[in-house]
Coordinates of C-alpha atoms in Angstrom, one line a residue:
M1 CA 4.6 -31.6 -3.6
Q2 CA 2.2 -31.5 -0.6
T3 CA -1.2 -31.8 -2.1
S4 CA -3.4 -34.3 -3.9
P5 CA -5.7 -31.8 -5.8
A6 CA -9.3 -32.6 -6.5
A7 CA -10.5 -32.2 -10.1
R8 CA -12.5 -29.1 -9.2
Y9 CA -12.9 -26.7 -6.3
D10 CA -15.3 -24.0 -5.5
V11 CA -12.4 -21.6 -5.1
V12 CA -8.7 -21.7 -5.9
V13 CA -6.8 -19.0 -4.0
V14 CA -3.5 -17.8 -5.7
G15 CA -0.8 -16.9 -3.2
G16 CA -0.4 -17.6 0.5
G17 CA 0.0 -14.2 2.1
H18 CA -2.2 -13.1 5.0
N19 CA -5.0 -11.8 2.8
A20 CA -5.1 -15.0 0.8
L21 CA -5.2 -17.0 4.0
T22 CA -8.1 -14.8 5.2
T23 CA -10.1 -15.5 2.1
A24 CA -9.4 -19.3 2.4
A25 CA -10.5 -19.3 6.1
Y26 CA -13.8 -17.5 5.5
L27 CA -14.8 -19.5 2.5
A28 CA -13.8 -22.9 4.0
R29 CA -15.8 -22.0 7.2
A30 CA -18.8 -21.3 4.9
G31 CA -18.5 -24.8 3.5
R32 CA -16.8 -24.1 0.2
S33 CA -14.1 -26.4 -1.1
V34 CA -10.9 -24.3 -1.2
L35 CA -7.4 -24.9 -2.6
L36 CA -4.7 -22.4 -1.8
L37 CA -1.5 -22.5 -3.9
E38 CA 1.7 -20.7 -2.7
A39 CA 4.9 -20.8 -4.7
A40 CA 7.2 -20.4 -1.7
D41 CA 8.1 -23.1 0.7
H42 CA 6.2 -21.3 3.5
L43 CA 3.0 -19.4 4.0
G44 CA 2.7 -15.7 4.9
G45 CA 4.3 -13.7 2.1
A46 CA 5.7 -10.6 3.7
T47 CA 3.9 -11.3 6.9
V48 CA 6.4 -13.7 8.4
S49 CA 8.8 -14.2 11.3
A50 CA 12.2 -15.6 10.5
Q51 CA 15.5 -16.5 12.2
A52 CA 17.4 -13.9 10.3
F53 CA 20.8 -14.5 11.9
P54 CA 22.5 -17.9 11.9
G55 CA 22.7 -19.5 15.3
V56 CA 20.8 -16.7 17.0
D57 CA 17.6 -17.6 18.8
A58 CA 15.6 -14.7 17.7
R59 CA 12.6 -14.7 15.3
L60 CA 12.2 -11.3 13.7
S61 CA 9.3 -9.8 11.8
R62 CA 11.4 -9.7 8.7
Y63 CA 9.3 -7.6 6.4
S64 CA 6.0 -6.3 7.8
Y65 CA 6.2 -5.6 11.5
L66 CA 3.1 -3.8 13.0
V67 CA -0.6 -4.2 12.9
S68 CA -3.2 -1.4 12.7
L69 CA -5.7 -2.0 10.0
M70 CA -6.9 -5.5 10.9
P71 CA -10.5 -5.1 12.0
R72 CA -11.8 -6.8 15.2
A73 CA -14.3 -8.5 13.0
V74 CA -11.6 -10.6 11.2
R75 CA -10.2 -11.8 14.5
D76 CA -13.7 -12.5 16.0
E77 CA -15.3 -14.1 13.0
L78 CA -12.4 -16.4 12.4
G79 CA -11.7 -17.1 16.1
L80 CA -8.1 -16.1 15.7
D81 CA -5.8 -16.7 18.7
L82 CA -3.9 -13.5 18.3
T83 CA -2.9 -10.9 20.8
L84 CA -2.1 -7.3 19.8
R85 CA -0.5 -5.0 22.3
R86 CA -0.8 -1.2 22.4
R87 CA 2.3 0.9 22.8
R88 CA 2.1 3.7 25.4
V89 CA 4.8 5.8 23.9
S90 CA 3.8 7.2 20.5
S91 CA 7.1 8.6 19.3
Y92 CA 10.5 10.1 20.2
T93 CA 12.1 12.5 17.8
P94 CA 15.6 14.0 18.4
V95 CA 16.2 17.6 17.2
P96 CA 18.4 17.0 14.1
D97 CA 20.9 19.8 14.8
D98 CA 20.7 19.4 18.6
P99 CA 20.1 15.7 19.4
A100 CA 20.7 16.4 23.1
R101 CA 17.0 17.5 23.0
G102 CA 14.1 15.4 21.7
L103 CA 10.4 15.3 21.5
L104 CA 8.8 12.5 23.5
V105 CA 5.1 11.9 22.9
D106 CA 3.8 9.8 25.9
T107 CA 0.1 9.1 25.5
G108 CA 0.0 8.2 29.3
D109 CA 1.4 11.5 30.5
A110 CA 0.0 14.7 29.0
A111 CA 2.0 17.0 31.2
A112 CA 5.3 15.3 30.3
T113 CA 4.5 15.5 26.6
A114 CA 3.7 19.2 26.9
A115 CA 7.0 19.8 28.7
S116 CA 8.8 17.9 25.9
F117 CA 7.2 20.1 23.2
A118 CA 8.4 23.2 25.1
R119 CA 11.9 21.8 25.5
V120 CA 12.3 21.5 21.7
G121 CA 10.9 24.9 21.1
A122 CA 7.4 23.8 20.0
A123 CA 5.3 24.9 23.0
D124 CA 2.9 26.7 20.7
D125 CA 2.2 23.4 18.9
V126 CA 0.9 21.4 21.9
D127 CA -2.7 22.4 21.7
R128 CA -2.6 22.3 17.9
W129 CA -1.1 18.8 17.9
R130 CA -3.8 17.6 20.3
A131 CA -6.5 19.2 18.2
L132 CA -5.2 17.4 15.1
G133 CA -5.2 14.2 17.1
E134 CA -8.8 14.7 18.1
R135 CA -9.7 15.4 14.5
T136 CA -8.0 12.2 13.2
G137 CA -9.6 10.2 16.0
E138 CA -13.0 11.4 14.8
L139 CA -12.0 10.5 11.3
A140 CA -10.9 7.0 12.4
R141 CA -14.1 6.4 14.3
T142 CA -16.2 7.5 11.3
L143 CA -14.4 5.7 8.5
F144 CA -12.9 2.6 9.9
P145 CA -16.2 0.8 10.6
T146 CA -17.0 1.0 6.9
V147 CA -14.1 -1.3 5.9
T148 CA -16.0 -4.4 6.9
G149 CA -19.0 -3.6 4.7
P150 CA -19.5 -2.9 1.0
L151 CA -17.7 0.1 -0.3
P152 CA -19.3 3.4 0.4
T153 CA -20.1 5.6 -2.6
A154 CA -18.1 8.8 -3.0
D155 CA -21.1 10.8 -2.0
E156 CA -21.6 8.8 1.2
A157 CA -17.9 9.2 2.0
R158 CA -18.0 12.9 1.3
A159 CA -20.9 13.3 3.6
A160 CA -19.3 11.2 6.4
L161 CA -15.9 12.9 6.2
G162 CA -17.3 16.4 6.3
P163 CA -14.4 19.0 6.4
W164 CA -11.9 16.1 6.1
W165 CA -12.9 15.7 2.4
A166 CA -11.5 19.2 1.6
D167 CA -8.4 18.4 3.6
L168 CA -7.7 15.0 2.1
V169 CA -9.4 14.7 -1.2
D170 CA -9.3 18.2 -2.6
A171 CA -5.8 19.4 -1.6
P172 CA -2.3 18.1 -1.0
L173 CA -1.6 17.1 2.6
G174 CA 1.1 19.6 3.0
E175 CA -1.6 22.3 3.2
L176 CA -3.2 20.6 6.2
V177 CA 0.1 19.9 7.9
E178 CA 1.3 23.5 7.5
R179 CA -2.0 24.9 8.7
S180 CA -2.2 22.6 11.7
V181 CA 1.2 22.8 13.3
G182 CA 4.1 25.3 12.9
H183 CA 7.3 23.7 14.2
D184 CA 9.4 21.9 11.5
L185 CA 10.0 18.9 13.8
V186 CA 6.3 18.5 14.6
R187 CA 5.4 18.9 11.0
G188 CA 7.8 16.2 10.1
V189 CA 6.3 13.8 12.6
V190 CA 2.9 14.4 11.2
L191 CA 4.0 14.0 7.6
T192 CA 5.8 10.6 8.1
D193 CA 2.4 8.9 8.4
A194 CA 1.9 9.9 4.7
L195 CA 5.2 8.5 3.5
I196 CA 5.5 4.9 4.8
G197 CA 5.9 2.9 1.6
T198 CA 5.0 5.9 -0.5
F199 CA 7.5 8.0 -2.5
A200 CA 6.0 11.5 -2.4
R201 CA 6.4 15.0 -1.1
A202 CA 4.0 16.9 1.1
H203 CA 2.5 18.8 -1.8
D204 CA 2.5 16.0 -4.4
A205 CA -0.3 16.7 -6.8
S206 CA -1.1 13.0 -7.2
L207 CA -2.3 12.9 -3.5
I208 CA -0.8 9.5 -3.0
Q209 CA 0.6 10.9 0.2
N210 CA -3.0 11.8 1.3
R211 CA -4.2 8.3 0.8
C212 CA -1.3 6.9 2.7
Y213 CA -1.9 9.3 5.5
L214 CA -5.6 8.3 5.6
Y215 CA -4.9 4.6 6.0
H216 CA -2.3 5.3 8.7
V217 CA -4.5 7.4 10.9
I218 CA -7.8 5.3 10.8
G219 CA -6.5 1.8 11.8
G220 CA -8.6 0.0 14.4
G221 CA -10.8 3.1 14.7
T222 CA -8.0 4.8 16.7
G223 CA -5.0 5.0 14.4
D224 CA -2.8 3.1 16.9
W225 CA -0.2 0.7 15.5
D226 CA 0.0 -2.4 17.7
V227 CA 2.6 -5.1 18.3
P228 CA 1.6 -8.7 17.4
V229 CA 2.7 -10.9 20.3
G230 CA 5.0 -13.6 18.9
G231 CA 5.8 -11.4 15.9
M232 CA 4.2 -11.3 12.5
G233 CA 4.5 -15.0 12.2
A234 CA 1.8 -15.3 14.9
V235 CA -0.6 -13.6 12.5
V236 CA 0.1 -16.2 9.8
A237 CA -0.1 -19.1 12.3
A238 CA -3.5 -17.9 13.4
L239 CA -4.9 -17.4 9.9
S240 CA -3.5 -20.6 8.5
G241 CA -4.7 -22.6 11.5
A242 CA -8.2 -21.2 11.0
A243 CA -8.2 -22.1 7.3
R244 CA -6.9 -25.6 7.9
A245 CA -9.3 -26.2 10.7
A246 CA -12.2 -25.2 8.4
G247 CA -11.0 -27.7 5.7
A248 CA -9.1 -25.5 3.3
H249 CA -6.3 -27.3 1.5
L250 CA -3.1 -25.1 1.8
A251 CA -0.3 -26.1 -0.6
V252 CA 3.2 -24.6 -0.6
R253 CA 5.8 -25.1 -3.3
S254 CA 2.9 -24.8 -5.8
R255 CA 3.5 -22.1 -8.3
V256 CA 0.5 -20.9 -10.4
T257 CA 1.6 -20.2 -14.0
A258 CA -1.6 -19.3 -15.7
L259 CA -5.3 -18.6 -15.2
H260 CA -7.9 -19.2 -17.9
P261 CA -11.2 -17.7 -16.9
G262 CA -14.4 -18.7 -18.8
A263 CA -18.1 -18.3 -18.4
D264 CA -18.5 -21.1 -16.0
G265 CA -15.3 -21.0 -14.0
V266 CA -11.5 -20.8 -14.1
E267 CA -8.9 -23.3 -15.2
V268 CA -5.8 -22.9 -12.9
V269 CA -2.5 -24.1 -14.2
W270 CA 0.2 -24.7 -11.7
S271 CA 3.4 -26.7 -11.1
D272 CA 4.7 -28.4 -8.0
D273 CA 8.3 -28.3 -6.7
D274 CA 9.2 -31.2 -9.1
G275 CA 8.2 -29.1 -12.1
V276 CA 5.1 -31.3 -12.8
E277 CA 2.3 -29.3 -14.3
H278 CA -1.2 -29.6 -13.0
R279 CA -4.6 -28.2 -14.1
T280 CA -7.3 -27.6 -11.6
A281 CA -10.8 -26.3 -12.3
A282 CA -12.6 -23.8 -10.0
A283 CA -15.9 -22.0 -10.0
H284 CA -13.8 -18.9 -8.9
A285 CA -10.2 -17.9 -8.6
V286 CA -9.2 -15.4 -5.9
A287 CA -5.9 -13.7 -6.5
G288 CA -4.0 -12.9 -3.3
C289 CA -1.1 -11.8 -5.4
A290 CA -0.3 -8.3 -6.8
P291 CA -2.3 -6.9 -9.7
A292 CA 0.8 -7.0 -11.9
E293 CA 1.3 -10.7 -11.2
L294 CA -2.4 -11.3 -11.9
D295 CA -2.0 -9.6 -15.3
R296 CA 0.9 -11.9 -16.0
L297 CA -1.1 -15.0 -15.1
L298 CA -4.0 -13.9 -17.3
G299 CA -1.6 -13.2 -20.2
V300 CA -2.5 -9.5 -20.5
A301 CA -0.3 -6.4 -20.6
P302 CA -0.2 -4.6 -17.2
T303 CA -2.1 -1.3 -17.1
G304 CA -1.0 1.9 -15.4
P305 CA 2.4 2.8 -14.2
A306 CA 4.8 0.1 -12.9
P307 CA 4.7 0.0 -9.1
E308 CA 7.8 1.2 -7.3
G309 CA 8.6 0.7 -3.6
A310 CA 10.6 3.4 -1.8
Q311 CA 11.9 2.0 1.5
L312 CA 15.0 0.4 3.0
K313 CA 14.2 -2.2 5.7
V314 CA 16.9 -2.9 8.3
N315 CA 16.6 -5.6 11.0
M316 CA 19.0 -5.6 13.9
L317 CA 19.7 -7.6 17.1
L318 CA 21.4 -5.6 19.9
T319 CA 23.1 -6.7 23.1
R320 CA 21.6 -3.6 24.6
L321 CA 19.7 -0.4 23.6
P322 CA 22.0 2.4 22.5
R323 CA 22.6 5.4 24.7
L324 CA 21.0 8.7 23.7
R325 CA 22.4 12.1 23.6
D326 CA 19.3 13.4 25.4
P327 CA 20.0 13.0 29.1
L328 CA 16.4 13.4 30.1
V329 CA 15.0 10.5 28.1
D330 CA 15.4 6.8 28.8
P331 CA 16.3 4.7 25.7
A332 CA 13.6 2.2 26.8
A333 CA 11.0 5.0 26.4
A334 CA 12.6 6.4 23.2
F335 CA 12.6 3.1 21.4
A336 CA 9.2 1.8 22.8
G337 CA 7.3 3.9 20.3
T338 CA 8.4 5.2 16.9
F339 CA 11.9 6.7 17.0
H340 CA 12.1 9.3 14.2
V341 CA 15.6 9.8 12.7
N342 CA 16.2 13.0 10.7
E343 CA 12.5 13.3 9.8
G344 CA 12.1 17.0 10.1
Y345 CA 9.7 18.6 7.6
D346 CA 12.4 20.2 5.6
Q347 CA 14.7 17.1 5.8
L348 CA 11.9 15.0 4.3
E349 CA 11.5 17.4 1.4
R350 CA 15.3 17.5 0.8
A351 CA 15.7 13.7 0.9
Y352 CA 12.8 13.4 -1.6
R353 CA 14.3 15.9 -4.0
E354 CA 17.7 14.1 -3.9
A355 CA 16.1 10.7 -4.5
A356 CA 13.8 12.0 -7.3
A357 CA 17.0 13.4 -9.0
G358 CA 18.5 9.9 -8.9
E359 CA 20.8 10.4 -5.9
M360 CA 20.9 8.5 -2.6
P361 CA 19.7 10.9 0.1
T362 CA 22.6 12.5 1.9
T363 CA 20.9 12.2 5.3
P364 CA 18.4 9.4 4.9
P365 CA 15.2 9.8 7.0
S366 CA 14.1 6.7 8.9
E367 CA 12.0 5.5 11.8
I368 CA 12.7 2.7 14.2
Y369 CA 10.8 0.6 16.8
C370 CA 11.8 -2.0 19.2
H371 CA 9.5 -5.0 19.2
T372 CA 11.1 -6.7 22.3
L373 CA 10.3 -3.7 24.6
T374 CA 6.6 -4.6 24.1
D375 CA 6.9 -8.3 23.4
P376 CA 10.1 -10.2 24.4
T377 CA 8.7 -13.6 23.4
I378 CA 10.4 -13.4 19.9
L379 CA 13.7 -13.9 21.7
G380 CA 14.9 -17.1 23.3
E381 CA 15.2 -17.3 27.1
G382 CA 19.0 -16.8 27.0
L383 CA 18.8 -13.6 24.9
R384 CA 16.0 -12.2 27.1
A385 CA 18.1 -12.9 30.2
T386 CA 21.0 -11.0 28.8
G387 CA 19.0 -7.9 27.8
H388 CA 19.1 -8.3 24.1
H389 CA 16.7 -6.3 21.9
T390 CA 15.6 -6.2 18.3
L391 CA 15.4 -3.0 16.3
T392 CA 13.4 -2.6 13.1
L393 CA 14.4 0.4 10.9
F394 CA 12.2 1.6 8.0
G395 CA 14.0 4.0 5.8
L396 CA 12.1 6.5 3.7
H397 CA 12.7 7.9 0.2
M398 CA 14.7 5.0 -1.1
P399 CA 13.0 4.3 -4.4
A400 CA 13.7 1.1 -6.4
R401 CA 15.2 3.1 -9.2
L402 CA 18.3 3.8 -7.0
F403 CA 19.0 0.1 -6.7
R404 CA 18.3 -1.2 -10.2
E405 CA 21.8 -0.9 -11.8
D406 CA 23.8 -2.1 -8.9
P407 CA 21.6 -3.8 -6.3
E408 CA 24.3 -5.0 -3.9
G409 CA 26.4 -1.9 -4.1
A410 CA 23.5 0.5 -3.8
R411 CA 22.2 -1.4 -0.8
A412 CA 25.5 -1.2 0.9
R413 CA 25.7 2.6 0.2
A414 CA 22.1 3.1 1.4
L415 CA 22.8 1.1 4.6
E416 CA 26.0 3.0 5.3
A417 CA 24.3 6.4 4.8
T418 CA 21.3 5.3 6.9
L419 CA 23.4 4.1 9.8
R420 CA 25.5 7.3 9.6
S421 CA 22.2 9.3 9.8
L422 CA 21.1 7.2 12.9
D423 CA 24.5 7.5 14.6
A424 CA 24.2 11.3 14.3
V425 CA 21.3 11.3 16.8
L426 CA 22.6 8.6 19.2
G427 CA 25.0 8.9 22.0
E428 CA 27.2 6.1 20.6
P429 CA 27.5 4.3 17.3
I430 CA 24.8 1.6 16.8
E431 CA 27.6 -0.7 15.7
D432 CA 28.9 -0.9 19.3
C433 CA 25.5 -2.4 20.3
L434 CA 25.1 -5.0 17.6
A435 CA 25.1 -8.7 18.7
L436 CA 27.1 -11.2 16.7
D437 CA 25.8 -14.3 15.0
A438 CA 27.2 -17.8 15.2
E439 CA 29.8 -16.9 12.6
G440 CA 30.9 -13.7 14.3
R441 CA 29.1 -11.3 12.0
P442 CA 27.1 -8.4 13.2
C443 CA 23.3 -9.1 13.4
L444 CA 22.3 -6.6 10.8
E445 CA 20.2 -7.2 7.7
A446 CA 19.2 -4.7 5.1
R447 CA 16.6 -5.2 2.3
S448 CA 16.0 -2.7 -0.5
P449 CA 12.9 -2.5 -2.8
V450 CA 14.7 -4.7 -5.3
D451 CA 15.4 -7.3 -2.6
L452 CA 11.7 -7.3 -1.6
E453 CA 10.8 -7.8 -5.2
G454 CA 12.9 -10.9 -5.3
D455 CA 12.3 -12.1 -1.8
V456 CA 8.5 -12.0 -1.6
G457 CA 7.4 -11.0 -5.1
L458 CA 6.4 -7.4 -4.3
P459 CA 6.3 -5.7 -7.7
G460 CA 9.0 -3.0 -7.7
G461 CA 9.3 -3.7 -4.0
H462 CA 6.1 -1.8 -3.4
I463 CA 4.8 -2.9 0.0
F464 CA 1.2 -2.1 -1.0
H465 CA 1.5 -3.9 -4.4
R466 CA 0.7 -0.5 -6.0
D467 CA -0.3 2.9 -4.9
L468 CA -3.1 3.0 -2.4
S469 CA -6.7 3.9 -3.5
W470 CA -9.4 5.7 -1.6
P471 CA -11.5 3.3 0.5
W472 CA -14.7 4.1 -1.3
L473 CA -16.0 3.8 -4.9
P474 CA -14.7 6.3 -7.4
D475 CA -16.7 9.5 -7.9
G476 CA -19.7 8.7 -10.2
A477 CA -18.9 5.0 -10.3
E478 CA -21.7 2.4 -10.1
A479 CA -21.2 -1.0 -8.5
T480 CA -23.5 -3.5 -10.2
S481 CA -22.0 -6.7 -8.9
P482 CA -21.0 -8.0 -5.5
E483 CA -17.3 -8.0 -6.5
Q484 CA -17.5 -4.3 -7.4
R485 CA -19.4 -3.4 -4.3
W486 CA -16.7 -5.1 -2.2
G487 CA -13.8 -3.6 -4.1
V488 CA -12.3 -6.9 -5.4
A489 CA -13.6 -7.0 -9.0
T490 CA -11.3 -7.6 -12.0
E491 CA -12.2 -7.7 -15.7
H492 CA -13.3 -11.3 -15.3
P493 CA -16.4 -12.1 -13.2
R494 CA -14.9 -15.4 -12.2
V495 CA -11.6 -13.9 -10.9
L496 CA -11.4 -11.7 -7.8
L497 CA -8.5 -9.6 -6.4
A498 CA -7.9 -10.1 -2.7
G499 CA -4.3 -8.9 -2.2
A500 CA -2.9 -5.6 -1.0
G501 CA -3.5 -4.1 -4.5
A502 CA -7.3 -4.3 -4.1
R503 CA -9.3 -1.3 -3.1
R504 CA -9.0 -1.0 0.7
G505 CA -5.8 -3.0 0.5
G506 CA -2.4 -2.2 2.0
G507 CA -0.9 -3.0 5.4
V508 CA -1.6 -6.1 7.4
S509 CA -5.3 -6.0 7.6
G510 CA -7.1 -9.0 6.0
I511 CA -9.6 -6.5 4.7
P512 CA -9.4 -7.3 1.0
G513 CA -9.2 -11.0 1.8
R514 CA -12.4 -10.8 3.8
S515 CA -14.0 -8.6 1.2
A516 CA -13.3 -11.2 -1.5
A517 CA -15.0 -13.9 0.6
M518 CA -17.9 -11.6 1.4
A519 CA -18.4 -10.8 -2.3
L520 CA -18.7 -14.5 -3.1
L521 CA -20.7 -15.5 -0.1
K522 CA -23.1 -12.6 0.2
G523 CA -23.5 -12.5 -3.5
A524 CA -24.8 -16.0 -3.2
G525 CA -26.8 -15.1 -0.1
A526 CA -24.7 -17.4 2.0
Y527 CA -23.2 -15.2 4.7
T528 CA -24.9 -13.1 7.3

């Protein structure tokens, strides 16, 4: 137990993830009394750094790992001491049936990138690839500035997006991909932005892949995915430091068990690590947790389909980067951006069909990046001196349903298949490069959606808490309250939703956390 709660607060924040911390920091800086309650023994939720391997001086971004969607406004308004580094190499993609050739997209060398397209047989796609990049850049510059204001209406969004509305809102993304580029490998690289944390196919009628794609290409107004210096734990340290400095009371090992909203406020019931129950009153409660968890706290039945994550996360520490089969590409370049493994357009469709049928994908698609090539500070000096590196692998089309019956066995099978898929495009087995921990075991950690559900409370292991929503009001909807205008409303006026499941949630952004604070402060005329 680490807090002496007051009888009443202006706001009680449920959960201690990065969005919850963002809300707490904004409200405390505005003079509100804030109590944040986190069930775990640490803050950050999925946005943490951890020493994953015993006796090894490396702090990995264990779950979330890159930053794109956090607006400059969040960093500036809260005075966050946080450095994000841009990666020059966008991606490297070996040709699946001929991995001695690969597509290297180097944003600093247009000529080399064009030559790489030609080398994999995609010369005709160079100009079309660039044209699509220019279009997505325009989309990012148009739409991303809106995330720090009230939600646009659907009509405002339609007018701002222009032709993009037809491409993203009216038709499955597969139509845009197939119209924009022709080579299977290039199509696959484009499509992967629509599948991170989303179990869908290119032509899925639900358009959940379209929404995922939209969020991935607009981040920061550029679509770039940046490396947080110091790892994801640096994001949490900056946000929690800002909240504490402003006077917010942050309590860990404090599990909220119920919320009882009324006309004048909310009673928050929670227990400390000794199992002692507490009741604290608040004018408002802000839920940084998932919508499904909020329903449980309110004692209501969840609405809509149950969330389901669809990814395998693998963390590795290597003594050196693995050799490639491609003699023309340096591994340091290939792993500096996103390294695509068996993510051709047809391969992605085949893996989806297998998983949808209840089978582990035969050749799992995945993507990898190396944090330490951009930021070696997450390693101790000894590991840096000896050339060690981390690898983060994100496996696609691994839905939670594949792991429910036999979590450990299914995880082992998924990892084996994923490493076999990776080895097929490398010049040597990845196992030959793995470092060993203090007990002589390979520095290799895999987490399935079922593991993420247990580790950090993601419902169904869904990294966005539930399927992403469009970052504007639904067509024909009216926003009559500040909470609705900012996309954080619930059925209860005194309870706001500020986690990844809010509208404009998903990714490491702080957007819904800031929006919840703005709804309360601007609704009261207290923030300009």
